[in-house]
CSV table of C-alpha atoms and ligand atoms in Angstrom, one decimal:
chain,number,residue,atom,x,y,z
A,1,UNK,CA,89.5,3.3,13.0
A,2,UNK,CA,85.8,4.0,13.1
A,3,UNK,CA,85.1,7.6,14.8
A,4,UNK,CA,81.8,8.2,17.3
A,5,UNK,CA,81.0,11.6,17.3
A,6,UNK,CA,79.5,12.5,20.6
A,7,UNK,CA,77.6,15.6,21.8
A,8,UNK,CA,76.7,16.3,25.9
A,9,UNK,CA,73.0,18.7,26.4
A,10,UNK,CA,73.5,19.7,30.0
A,11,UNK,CA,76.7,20.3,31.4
A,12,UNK,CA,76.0,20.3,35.1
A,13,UNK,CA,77.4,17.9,37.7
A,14,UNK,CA,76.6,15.0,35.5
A,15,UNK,CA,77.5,16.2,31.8
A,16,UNK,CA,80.8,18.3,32.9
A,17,UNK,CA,82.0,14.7,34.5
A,18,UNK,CA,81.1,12.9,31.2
A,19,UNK,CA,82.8,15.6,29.1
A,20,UNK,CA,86.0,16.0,31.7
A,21,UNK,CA,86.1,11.8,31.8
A,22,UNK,CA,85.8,11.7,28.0
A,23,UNK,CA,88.5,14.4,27.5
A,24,UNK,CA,91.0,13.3,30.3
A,25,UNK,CA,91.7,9.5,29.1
A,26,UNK,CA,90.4,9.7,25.9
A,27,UNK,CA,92.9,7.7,24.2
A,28,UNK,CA,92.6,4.5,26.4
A,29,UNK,CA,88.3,5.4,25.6
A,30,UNK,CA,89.6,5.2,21.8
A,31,UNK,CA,91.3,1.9,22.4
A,32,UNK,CA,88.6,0.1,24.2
A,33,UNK,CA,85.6,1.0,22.0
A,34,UNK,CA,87.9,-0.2,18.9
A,35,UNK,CA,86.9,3.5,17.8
A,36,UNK,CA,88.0,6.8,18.2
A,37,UNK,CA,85.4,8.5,20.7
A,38,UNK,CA,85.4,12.4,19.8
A,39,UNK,CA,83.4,14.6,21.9
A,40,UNK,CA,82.0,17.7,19.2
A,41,UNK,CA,79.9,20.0,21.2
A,42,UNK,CA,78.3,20.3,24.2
A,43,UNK,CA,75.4,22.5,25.0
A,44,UNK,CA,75.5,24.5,28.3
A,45,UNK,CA,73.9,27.9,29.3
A,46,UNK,CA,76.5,28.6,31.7
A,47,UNK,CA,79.5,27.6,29.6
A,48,UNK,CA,81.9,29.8,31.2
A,49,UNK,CA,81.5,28.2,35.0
A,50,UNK,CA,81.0,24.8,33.7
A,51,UNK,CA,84.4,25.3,31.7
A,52,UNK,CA,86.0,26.1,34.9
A,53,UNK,CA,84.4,23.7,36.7
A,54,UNK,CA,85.5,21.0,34.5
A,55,UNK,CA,88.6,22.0,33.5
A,56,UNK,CA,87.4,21.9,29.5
A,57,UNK,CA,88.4,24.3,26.6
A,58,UNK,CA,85.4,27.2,26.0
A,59,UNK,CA,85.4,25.8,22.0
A,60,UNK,CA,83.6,22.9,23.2
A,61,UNK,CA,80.4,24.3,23.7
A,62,UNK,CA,78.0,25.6,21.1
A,63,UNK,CA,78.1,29.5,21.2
A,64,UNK,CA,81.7,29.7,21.6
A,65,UNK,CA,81.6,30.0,25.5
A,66,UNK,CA,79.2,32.8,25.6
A,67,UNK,CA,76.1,32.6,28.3
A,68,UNK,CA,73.0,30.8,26.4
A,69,UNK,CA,69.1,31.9,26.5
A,70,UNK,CA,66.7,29.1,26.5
A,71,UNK,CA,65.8,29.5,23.1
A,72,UNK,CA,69.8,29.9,21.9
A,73,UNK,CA,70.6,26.6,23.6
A,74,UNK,CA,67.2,25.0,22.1
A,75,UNK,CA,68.4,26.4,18.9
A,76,UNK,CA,71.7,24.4,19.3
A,77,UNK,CA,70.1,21.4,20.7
A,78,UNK,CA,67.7,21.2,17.3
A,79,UNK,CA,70.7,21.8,14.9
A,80,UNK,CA,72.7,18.6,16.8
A,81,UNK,CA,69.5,16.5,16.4
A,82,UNK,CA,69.5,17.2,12.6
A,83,UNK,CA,72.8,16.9,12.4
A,84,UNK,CA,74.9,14.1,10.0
A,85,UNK,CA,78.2,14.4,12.0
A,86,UNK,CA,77.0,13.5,15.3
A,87,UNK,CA,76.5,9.7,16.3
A,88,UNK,CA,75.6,9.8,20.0
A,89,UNK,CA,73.5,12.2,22.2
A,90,UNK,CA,74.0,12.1,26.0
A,91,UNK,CA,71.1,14.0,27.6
A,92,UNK,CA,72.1,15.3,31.3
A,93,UNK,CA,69.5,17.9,31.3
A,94,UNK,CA,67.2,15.9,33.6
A,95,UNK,CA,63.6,15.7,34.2
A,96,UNK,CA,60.6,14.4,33.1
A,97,UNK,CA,59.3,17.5,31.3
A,98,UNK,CA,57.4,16.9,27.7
A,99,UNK,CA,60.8,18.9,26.7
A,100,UNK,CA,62.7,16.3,27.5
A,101,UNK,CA,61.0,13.6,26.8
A,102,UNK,CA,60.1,14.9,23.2
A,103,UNK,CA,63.9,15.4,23.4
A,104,UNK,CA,64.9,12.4,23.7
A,105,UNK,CA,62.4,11.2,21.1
A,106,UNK,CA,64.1,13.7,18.6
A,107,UNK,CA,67.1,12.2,19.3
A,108,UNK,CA,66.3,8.7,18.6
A,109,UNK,CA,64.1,9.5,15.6
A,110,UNK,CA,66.9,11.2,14.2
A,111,UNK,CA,68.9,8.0,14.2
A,112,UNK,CA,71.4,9.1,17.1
A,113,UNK,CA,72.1,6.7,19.9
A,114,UNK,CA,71.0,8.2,23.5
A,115,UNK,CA,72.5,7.9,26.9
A,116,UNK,CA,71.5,9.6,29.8
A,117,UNK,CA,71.0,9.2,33.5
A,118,UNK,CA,67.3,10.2,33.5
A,119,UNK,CA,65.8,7.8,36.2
A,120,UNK,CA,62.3,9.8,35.9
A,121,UNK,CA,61.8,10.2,32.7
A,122,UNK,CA,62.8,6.5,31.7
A,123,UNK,CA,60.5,4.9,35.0
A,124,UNK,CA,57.3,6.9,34.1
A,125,UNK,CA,58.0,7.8,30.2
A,126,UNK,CA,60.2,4.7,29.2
A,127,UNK,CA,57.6,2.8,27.0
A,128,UNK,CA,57.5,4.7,23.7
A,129,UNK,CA,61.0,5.8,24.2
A,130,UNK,CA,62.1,2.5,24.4
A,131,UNK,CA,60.0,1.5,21.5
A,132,UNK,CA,61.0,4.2,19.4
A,133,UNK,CA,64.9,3.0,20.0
A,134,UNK,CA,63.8,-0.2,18.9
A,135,UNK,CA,62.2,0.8,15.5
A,136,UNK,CA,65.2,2.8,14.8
A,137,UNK,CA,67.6,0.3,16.0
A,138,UNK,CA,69.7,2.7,18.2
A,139,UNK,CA,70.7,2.2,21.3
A,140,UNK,CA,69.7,3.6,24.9
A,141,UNK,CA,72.5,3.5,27.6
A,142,UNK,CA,71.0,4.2,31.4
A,143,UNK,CA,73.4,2.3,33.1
A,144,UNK,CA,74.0,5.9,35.2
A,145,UNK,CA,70.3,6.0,35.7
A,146,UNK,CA,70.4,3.2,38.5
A,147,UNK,CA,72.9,3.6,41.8
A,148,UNK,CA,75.3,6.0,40.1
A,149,UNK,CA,78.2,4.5,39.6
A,150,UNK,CA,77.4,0.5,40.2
A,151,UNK,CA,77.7,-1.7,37.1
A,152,UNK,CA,73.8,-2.9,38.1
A,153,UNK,CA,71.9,-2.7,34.7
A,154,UNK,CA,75.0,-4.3,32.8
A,155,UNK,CA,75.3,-7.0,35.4
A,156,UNK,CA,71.7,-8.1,34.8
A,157,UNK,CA,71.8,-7.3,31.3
A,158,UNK,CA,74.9,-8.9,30.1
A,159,UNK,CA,76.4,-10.9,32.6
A,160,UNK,CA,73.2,-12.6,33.9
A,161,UNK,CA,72.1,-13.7,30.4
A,162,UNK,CA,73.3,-17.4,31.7
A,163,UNK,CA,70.9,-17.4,34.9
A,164,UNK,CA,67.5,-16.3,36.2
A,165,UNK,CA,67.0,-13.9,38.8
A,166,UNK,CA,65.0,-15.0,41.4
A,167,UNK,CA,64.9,-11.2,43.6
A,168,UNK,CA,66.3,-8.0,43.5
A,169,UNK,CA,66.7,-6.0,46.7
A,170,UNK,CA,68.8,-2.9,47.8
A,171,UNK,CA,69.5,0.5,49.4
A,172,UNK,CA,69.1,2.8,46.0
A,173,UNK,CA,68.4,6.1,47.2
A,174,UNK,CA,71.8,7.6,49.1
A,175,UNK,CA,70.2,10.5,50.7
A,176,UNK,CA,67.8,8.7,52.8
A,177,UNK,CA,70.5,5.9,53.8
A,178,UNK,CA,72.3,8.7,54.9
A,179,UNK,CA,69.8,10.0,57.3
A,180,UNK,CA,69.0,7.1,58.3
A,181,UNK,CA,72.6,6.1,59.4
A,182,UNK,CA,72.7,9.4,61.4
A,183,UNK,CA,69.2,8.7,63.1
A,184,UNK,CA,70.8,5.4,64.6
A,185,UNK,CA,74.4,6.6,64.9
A,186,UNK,CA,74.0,9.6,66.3
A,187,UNK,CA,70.5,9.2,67.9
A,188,UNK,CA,69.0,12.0,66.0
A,189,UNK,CA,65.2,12.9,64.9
A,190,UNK,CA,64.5,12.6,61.3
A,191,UNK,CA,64.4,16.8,60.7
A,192,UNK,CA,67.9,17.0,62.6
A,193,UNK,CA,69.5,14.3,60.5
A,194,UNK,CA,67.6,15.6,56.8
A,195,UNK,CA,69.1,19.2,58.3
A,196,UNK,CA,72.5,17.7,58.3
A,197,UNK,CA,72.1,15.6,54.8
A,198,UNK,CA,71.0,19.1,53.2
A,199,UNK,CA,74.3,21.2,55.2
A,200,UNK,CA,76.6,18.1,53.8
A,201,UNK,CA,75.4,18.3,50.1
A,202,UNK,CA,73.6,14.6,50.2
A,203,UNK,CA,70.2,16.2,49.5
A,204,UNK,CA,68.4,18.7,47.0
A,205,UNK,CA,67.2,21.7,48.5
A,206,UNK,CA,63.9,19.9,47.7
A,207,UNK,CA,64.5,16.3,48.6
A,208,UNK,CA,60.9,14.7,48.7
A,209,UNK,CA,61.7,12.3,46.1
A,210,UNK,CA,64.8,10.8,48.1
A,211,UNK,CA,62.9,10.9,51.4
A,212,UNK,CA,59.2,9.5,49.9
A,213,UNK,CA,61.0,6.9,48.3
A,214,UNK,CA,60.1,8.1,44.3
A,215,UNK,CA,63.5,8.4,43.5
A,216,UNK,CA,64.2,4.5,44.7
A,217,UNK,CA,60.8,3.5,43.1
A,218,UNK,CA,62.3,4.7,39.7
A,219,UNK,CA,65.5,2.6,39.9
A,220,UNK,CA,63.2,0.0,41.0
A,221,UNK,CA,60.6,0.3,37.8
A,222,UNK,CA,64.1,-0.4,35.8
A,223,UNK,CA,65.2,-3.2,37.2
A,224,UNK,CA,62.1,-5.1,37.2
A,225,UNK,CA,61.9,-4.2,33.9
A,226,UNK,CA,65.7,-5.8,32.9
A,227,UNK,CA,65.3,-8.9,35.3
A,228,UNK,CA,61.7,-9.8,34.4
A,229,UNK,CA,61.0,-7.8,31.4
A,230,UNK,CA,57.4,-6.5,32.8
A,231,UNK,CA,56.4,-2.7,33.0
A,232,UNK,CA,55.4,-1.4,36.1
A,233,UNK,CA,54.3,2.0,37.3
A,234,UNK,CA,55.1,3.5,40.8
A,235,UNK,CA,51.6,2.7,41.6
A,236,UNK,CA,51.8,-0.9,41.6
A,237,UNK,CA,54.7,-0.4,44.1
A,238,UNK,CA,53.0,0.7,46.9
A,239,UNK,CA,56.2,3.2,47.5
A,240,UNK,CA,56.5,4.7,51.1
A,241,UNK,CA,59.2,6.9,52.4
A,242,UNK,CA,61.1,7.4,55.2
A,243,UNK,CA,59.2,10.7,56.4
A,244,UNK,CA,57.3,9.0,59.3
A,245,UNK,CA,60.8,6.9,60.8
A,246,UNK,CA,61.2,8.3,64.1
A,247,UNK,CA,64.2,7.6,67.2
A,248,UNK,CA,61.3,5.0,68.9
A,249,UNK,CA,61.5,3.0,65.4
A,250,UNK,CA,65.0,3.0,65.2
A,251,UNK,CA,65.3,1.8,68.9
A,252,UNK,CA,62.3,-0.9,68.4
A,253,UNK,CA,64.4,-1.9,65.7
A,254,UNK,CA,67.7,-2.3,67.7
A,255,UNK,CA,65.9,-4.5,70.2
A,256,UNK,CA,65.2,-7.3,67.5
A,257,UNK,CA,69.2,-6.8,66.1
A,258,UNK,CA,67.7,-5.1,63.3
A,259,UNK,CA,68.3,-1.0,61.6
A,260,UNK,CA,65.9,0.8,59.3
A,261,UNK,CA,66.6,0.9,55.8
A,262,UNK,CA,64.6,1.9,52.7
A,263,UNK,CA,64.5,-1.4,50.5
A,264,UNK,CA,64.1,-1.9,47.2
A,265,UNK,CA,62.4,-5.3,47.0
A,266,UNK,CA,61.5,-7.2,43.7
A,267,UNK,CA,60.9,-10.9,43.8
A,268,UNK,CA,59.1,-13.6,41.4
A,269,UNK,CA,57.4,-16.3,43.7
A,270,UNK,CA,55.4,-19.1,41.5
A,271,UNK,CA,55.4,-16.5,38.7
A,272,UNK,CA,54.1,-14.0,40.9
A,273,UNK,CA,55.8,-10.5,41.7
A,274,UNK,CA,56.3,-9.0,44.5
A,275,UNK,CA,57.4,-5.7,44.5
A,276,UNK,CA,58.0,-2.9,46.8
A,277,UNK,CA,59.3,0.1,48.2
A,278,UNK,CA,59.6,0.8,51.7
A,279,UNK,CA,61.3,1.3,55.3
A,280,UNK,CA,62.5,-2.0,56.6
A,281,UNK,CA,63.8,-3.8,59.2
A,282,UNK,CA,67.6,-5.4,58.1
A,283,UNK,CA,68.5,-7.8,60.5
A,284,UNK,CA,72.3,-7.3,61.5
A,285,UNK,CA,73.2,-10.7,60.2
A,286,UNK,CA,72.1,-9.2,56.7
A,287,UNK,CA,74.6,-7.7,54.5
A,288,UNK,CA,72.6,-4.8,53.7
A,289,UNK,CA,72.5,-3.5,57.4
A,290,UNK,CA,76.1,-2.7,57.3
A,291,UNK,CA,75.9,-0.3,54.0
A,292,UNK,CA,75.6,3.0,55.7
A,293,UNK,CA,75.8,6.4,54.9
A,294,UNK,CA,75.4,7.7,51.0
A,295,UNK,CA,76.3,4.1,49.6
A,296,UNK,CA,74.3,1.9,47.6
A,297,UNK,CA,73.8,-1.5,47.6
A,298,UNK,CA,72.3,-4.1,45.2
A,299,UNK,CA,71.6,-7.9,46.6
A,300,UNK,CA,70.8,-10.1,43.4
A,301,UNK,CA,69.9,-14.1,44.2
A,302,UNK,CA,70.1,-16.1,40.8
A,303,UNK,CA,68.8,-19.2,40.8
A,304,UNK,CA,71.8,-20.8,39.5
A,305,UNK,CA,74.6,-18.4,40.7
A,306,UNK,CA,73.3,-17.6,44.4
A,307,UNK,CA,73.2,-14.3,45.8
A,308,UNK,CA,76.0,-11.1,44.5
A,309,UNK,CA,76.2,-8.1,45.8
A,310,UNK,CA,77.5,-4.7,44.5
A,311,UNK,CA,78.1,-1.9,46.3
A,312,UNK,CA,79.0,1.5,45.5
A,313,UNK,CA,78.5,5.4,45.0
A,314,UNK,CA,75.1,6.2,43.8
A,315,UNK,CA,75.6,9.8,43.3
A,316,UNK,CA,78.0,12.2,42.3
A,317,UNK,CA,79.7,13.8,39.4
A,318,UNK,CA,82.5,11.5,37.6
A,319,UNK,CA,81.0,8.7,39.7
A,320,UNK,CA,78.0,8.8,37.9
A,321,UNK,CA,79.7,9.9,34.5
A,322,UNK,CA,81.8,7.2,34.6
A,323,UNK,CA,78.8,4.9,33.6
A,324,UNK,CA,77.6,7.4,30.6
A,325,UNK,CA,80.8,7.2,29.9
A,326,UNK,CA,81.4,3.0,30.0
A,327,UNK,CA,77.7,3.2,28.0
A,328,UNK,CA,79.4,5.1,25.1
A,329,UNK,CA,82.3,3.2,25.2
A,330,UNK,CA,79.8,0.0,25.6
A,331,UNK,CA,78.0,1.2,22.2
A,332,UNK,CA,81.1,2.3,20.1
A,333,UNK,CA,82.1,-1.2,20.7
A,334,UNK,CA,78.8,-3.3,20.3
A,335,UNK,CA,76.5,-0.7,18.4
A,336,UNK,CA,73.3,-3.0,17.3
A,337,UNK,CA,74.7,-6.0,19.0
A,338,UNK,CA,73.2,-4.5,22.2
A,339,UNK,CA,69.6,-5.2,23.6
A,340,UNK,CA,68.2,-2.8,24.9
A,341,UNK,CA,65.8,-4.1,27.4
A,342,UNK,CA,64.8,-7.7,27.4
A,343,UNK,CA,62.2,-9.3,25.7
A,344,UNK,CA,58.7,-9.1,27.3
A,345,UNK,CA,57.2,-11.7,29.4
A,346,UNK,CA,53.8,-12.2,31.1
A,347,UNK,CA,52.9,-9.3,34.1
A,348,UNK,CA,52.3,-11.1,37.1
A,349,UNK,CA,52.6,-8.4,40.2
A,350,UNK,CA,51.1,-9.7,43.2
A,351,UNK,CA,48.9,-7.3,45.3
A,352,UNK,CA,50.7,-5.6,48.6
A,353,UNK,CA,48.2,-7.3,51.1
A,354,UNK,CA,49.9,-10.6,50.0
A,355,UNK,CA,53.5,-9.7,50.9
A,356,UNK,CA,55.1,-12.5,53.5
A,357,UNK,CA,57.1,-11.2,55.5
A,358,UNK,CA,58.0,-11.7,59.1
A,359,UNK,CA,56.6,-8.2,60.2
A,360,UNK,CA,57.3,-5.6,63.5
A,361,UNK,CA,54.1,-3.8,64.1
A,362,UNK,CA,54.4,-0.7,66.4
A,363,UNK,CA,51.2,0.4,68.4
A,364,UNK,CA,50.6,3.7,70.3
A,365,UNK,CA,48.0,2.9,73.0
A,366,UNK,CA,47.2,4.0,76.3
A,367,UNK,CA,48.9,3.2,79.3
A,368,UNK,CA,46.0,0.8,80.7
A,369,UNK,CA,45.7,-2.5,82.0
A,370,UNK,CA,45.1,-5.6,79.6
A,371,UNK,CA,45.9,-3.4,76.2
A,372,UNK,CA,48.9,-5.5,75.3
A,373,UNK,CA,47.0,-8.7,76.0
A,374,UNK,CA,44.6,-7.9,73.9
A,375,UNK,CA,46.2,-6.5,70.7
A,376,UNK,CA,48.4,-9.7,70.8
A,377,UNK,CA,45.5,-12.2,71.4
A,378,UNK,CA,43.4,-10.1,68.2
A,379,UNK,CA,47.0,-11.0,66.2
A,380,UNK,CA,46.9,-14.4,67.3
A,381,UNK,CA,43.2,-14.7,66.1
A,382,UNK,CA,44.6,-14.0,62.5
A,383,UNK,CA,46.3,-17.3,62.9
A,384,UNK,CA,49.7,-15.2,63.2
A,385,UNK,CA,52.8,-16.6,65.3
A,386,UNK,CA,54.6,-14.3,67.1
A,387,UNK,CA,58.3,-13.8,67.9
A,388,UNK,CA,58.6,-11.3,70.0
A,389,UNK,CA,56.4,-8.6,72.2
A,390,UNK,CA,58.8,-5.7,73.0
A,391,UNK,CA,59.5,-3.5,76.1
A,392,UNK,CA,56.2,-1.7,76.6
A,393,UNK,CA,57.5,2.3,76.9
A,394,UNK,CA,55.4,4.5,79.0
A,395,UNK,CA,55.3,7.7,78.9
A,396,UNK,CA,52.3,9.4,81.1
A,397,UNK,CA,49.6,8.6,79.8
A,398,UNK,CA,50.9,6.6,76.5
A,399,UNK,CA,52.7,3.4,75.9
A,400,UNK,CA,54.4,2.1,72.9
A,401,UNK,CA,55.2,-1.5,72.4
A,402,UNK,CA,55.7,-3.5,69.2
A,403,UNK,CA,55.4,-7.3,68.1
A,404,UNK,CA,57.6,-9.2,66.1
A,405,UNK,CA,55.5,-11.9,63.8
A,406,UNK,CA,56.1,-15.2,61.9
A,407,UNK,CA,56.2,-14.9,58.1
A,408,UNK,CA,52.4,-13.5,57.7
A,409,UNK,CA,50.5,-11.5,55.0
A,410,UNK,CA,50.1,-8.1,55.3
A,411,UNK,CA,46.3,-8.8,54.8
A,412,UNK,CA,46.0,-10.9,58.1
A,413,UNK,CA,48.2,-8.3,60.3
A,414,UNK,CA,45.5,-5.8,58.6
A,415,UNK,CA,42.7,-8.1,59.6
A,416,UNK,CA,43.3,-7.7,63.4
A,417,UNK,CA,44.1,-4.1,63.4
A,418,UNK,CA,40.5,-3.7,61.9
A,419,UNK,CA,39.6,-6.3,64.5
A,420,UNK,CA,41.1,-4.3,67.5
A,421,UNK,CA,39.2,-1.2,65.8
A,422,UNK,CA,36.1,-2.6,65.7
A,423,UNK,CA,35.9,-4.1,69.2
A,424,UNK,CA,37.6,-1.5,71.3
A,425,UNK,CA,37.4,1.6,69.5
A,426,UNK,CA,40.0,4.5,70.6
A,427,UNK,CA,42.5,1.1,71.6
A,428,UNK,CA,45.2,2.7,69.4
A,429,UNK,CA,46.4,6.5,69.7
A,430,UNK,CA,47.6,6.3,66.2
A,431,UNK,CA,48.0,4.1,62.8
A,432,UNK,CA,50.5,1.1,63.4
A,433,UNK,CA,53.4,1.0,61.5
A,434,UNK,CA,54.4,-2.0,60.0
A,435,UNK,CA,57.4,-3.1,58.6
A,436,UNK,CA,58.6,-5.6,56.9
A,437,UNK,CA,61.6,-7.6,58.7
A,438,UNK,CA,64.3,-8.4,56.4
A,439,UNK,CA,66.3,-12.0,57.1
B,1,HSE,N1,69.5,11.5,45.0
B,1,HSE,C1,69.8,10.2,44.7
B,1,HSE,C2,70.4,9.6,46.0
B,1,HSE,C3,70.9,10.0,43.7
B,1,HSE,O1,70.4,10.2,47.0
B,1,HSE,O2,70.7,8.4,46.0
B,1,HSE,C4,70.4,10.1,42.3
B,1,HSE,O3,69.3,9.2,42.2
C-alpha cells in the first residue's frame, strides 16, 4: 500500500479536529484512500493544551511537546517544507498575512500538496497560488474553506461535471444567520442579538467580517470561481453587511411573508454575471427562509438537474476538519487526477445598478400630508410596478413606510430616489434601504 505522509501547521480548533479525525479512524482513512494516510508532525506553539484538547500523544508535534517561539515553530515549519518524507501540508494557521501566503507558496513549490480552510487568503491571494499548484502539478484541497462542513466545492467540482449551473445562492456566513434568527425570533435589536452571538461562541471577539458580509464575499469569490471559472475580487461584489438591519426591517419584512437573510447570490443571465452580497428579503415559500440559526445553506439550479440544496454546519472544529480530512483522503486517492479549479472562461460580471429583482424600499420621511403619494408616483415615473405600499408607521414627527416593486433594476429604483431628491429636497429623513426580494 502506498503511504501519504501528512503534516498539520496550526493546531487550533481546526488543525487539532483534522489531527484527532485523522488519528481516531485512521484505518477506515487507510482503506478509502487505497493508501495508508500517516499523520508525521504537527506544528503548534501551545502543544501541551492542544494535546489535551485533542486528545493526541505530545510526540506528535515538532519540539517534543514543549511551548514553541515564533521563530522555533518557523524553524519547524521550514524543515517540513524541505522535507522528502512529507507528501501533504494542511495549513490551519489562518490569515491572509504575506506569511502565510508565502507559506503556502513554499509548500507548493516544494512539491507538497496543500489543504487548508483559508477562505481569505485563497478569495483575495488565490491567483498565483493556484497557478503555482498548477505548474507543480499538486493539488489544493479547500473544500473546508466554503460552509464548513458541506460537500459544496466537491459537488460543483466533481459531481456537476455533467451539467451547467445556472445560479448559486445561500446563507454562508453562520454568525450573522444567527443574529438574524434572534432579531426575528426573539424581537431583538441588532447589538442585543450580536451580544448574545458573541456570549454563545458563534462570533469572534471581532466579528466585522461575519457581520459586513467579507467573510460570505470570500466563499462567494470561490464558488464563482468553480461554477464559472472567472476571478472576481470583493469589489466587483458590491458586499453589504448586516450592520444597518434593524427590528422595523425585520417587521417590514414579515408584512410581505418574507425574513432577512444575508444571501450569497451568483447567477449567469445571457452570459452575463450577476453577483452579490447582501441582506435580503426570503420569501417564506423559499427554502432558504427556513435555515435559521448558525446553519448554512447552499441553493444550486443546474440547467439540466434543477435546483439541490445542501445544508449543514459551516463552522466548528471536526465539522470543518472533516472536509480537510475528506480532501486528504480525496487526494491520496486521485492525486493528479484532480482539477484543481476549472478551466477559465470569458468574465462577464454585470454592474450592480442592473440587478432585477423585485425590490422593498424603506423610506424615513416626515409625518406630512401627500409624502407617500408622492414617493410612489416618482417610482411609478421610473416605469416601475408596484406590489405593495406598506403600513405607514408614525412615530411624532416621523413615518416609515416601504414599497414592494415588480422585477426592476436597481438603476431605475435609484433614478427616483434622485428624482424625489431633487424635487423635494429634505422629503427623506434618511438613505432608503433597498433590498432585494428573494422568490
Ligand atoms: N465565521 C464563519 C461563520 C465561519 O460564522 O459562518 C467561518 O467562515
Amino acid at each position: 500500500m502506498d503511504i501519504l505522509n501528512i503534516a498539520i501547521l496550526g493546531c487550533g480548533t481546526v488543525g487539532g479536529g483534522v489531527a484527532q479525525i485523522i488519528t481516531e479512524i485512521n484505518q477506515d482513512l487507510s482503506i478509502r484512500a487505497k493508501t495508508k494516510i500517516v499523520l508525521r508532525k504537527i506544528v503548534e506553539l501551545s502543544p501541551c493544551t492542544a494535546s489535551e484538547r485533542f486528545n493526541l500523544p505530545l510526540d506528535l508535534f515538532c519540539g517534543g511537546g514543549k511551548e514553541l517561539t515564533g521563530a522555533e515553530a518557523n524553524q519547524y515549519i521550514q524543515e517540513i517544507i524541505s522535507s522528502r518524507e512529507i507528501d501533504l501540508v494542511v495549513e490551519t494557521i489562518g490569515g491572509k498575512s504575506d506569511f502565510v501566503y508565502n507559506l503556502c507558496l513554499d509548500i507548493l513549490n516544494s512539491g507538497k500538496h496543500l489543504v487548508t480552510a483559508n477562505k481569505a487568503l485563497l478569495a483575495e491571494r488565490g491567483k498565483t497560488i493556484f497557478e503555482t499548484a498548477e505548474a507543480k502539478n499538486v493539488k489544493i484541497g479547500f473544500e473546508a474553506a466554503v460552509c464548513g462542513a458541506i460537500p459544496i466545492i466537491k459537488t460543483i467540482q466533481e459531481s456537476f461535471t455533467g451539467d451547467k449551473v445556472l445560479s448559486v445562492s445561500g446563507i454562508m456566513n453562520g454568525t450573522s444567520n444567527y443574529i438574524l434568527t434572534q432579531m426575528q425570533d426573539e424581537k431583538l435589536e441588532f447589538a442585543e442579538a450580536l451580544k448574545l452571538a458573541q456570549e454563545n461562541g458563534y462570533a469572534e471577539a471581532d466579528p466585522l467580517l461575519d457581520i459586513n458580509g467579507g467573510d460570505a464575499g470570500h466563499k462567494l469569490i470561490l464558488l464563482i470561481k468553480l461554477a464559472y471559472g472567472i476571478d472576481v475580487s470583493k469589489d466587483d461584489l458590491s458586499i453589504s453587511g448586516i450592520e444597518n438591519i434593524t427590528k422595523e426591517d425585520i417587521d417590514f419584512a414579515s408584512e410581505i411573508d418574507a425574513k432577512i437573510k444575508l444571501i450569497c447570490y451568483a447567477k449567469k443571465i445571457n452570459g452575463s454575471i450577476y453577483a452579490t452580497v447582501r441582506p435580503m428579503l426570503v420569501k417564506n415559500s423559499n427554502f432558504l427562509s427556513d435555515v435559521s440559526g448558525a446553519t448554512n445553506a447552499v441553493r444550486i439550479n443546474n440547467k439540466y438537474s434543477g435546483v439541490h440544496f445542501l445544508v449543514g454546519k459551516g463552522a466548528g472544529s471536526t465539522e470543518t476538519a472533516m472536509s480537510i480530512v475528506s480532501d486528504i483522503v480525496f487526494i491520496a486517492r486521485y492525486g493528479d487526477k484532480i482539477q484543481n479549479i476549472p478551466a477559465k472562461q470569458e468574465r462577464n460580471l454585470a454592474e450592480s445598478h442592473k440587478f432585477v429583482f423585485p425590490y422593498l424600499i424603506t423610506f424615513q420621511t416626515g409625518n406630512i400630508p401627500g409624502t407617500t403619494g408622492f414617493i410612489t408616483t416618482a417610482i411609478g415615473n421610473q416605469e416601475i410596478n408596484i406590489e405593495t405600499v406598506s403600513h405607514n408607521r408614525h412615530k411624532g414627527e416621523k413615518a416609515m413606510f416601504s414599497v414592494a416593486t415588480m422585477p426592476c433594476t436597481l438603476g431605475q429604483i435609484e433614478n427616483a430616489i434622485r428624482e424625489i431628491r431633487n424635487e423635494k429636497p429634505g422629503m427623506l429623513l434618511s438613505e432608503p434601504k433597498i433590498m432585494p426580494i428573494l422568490y
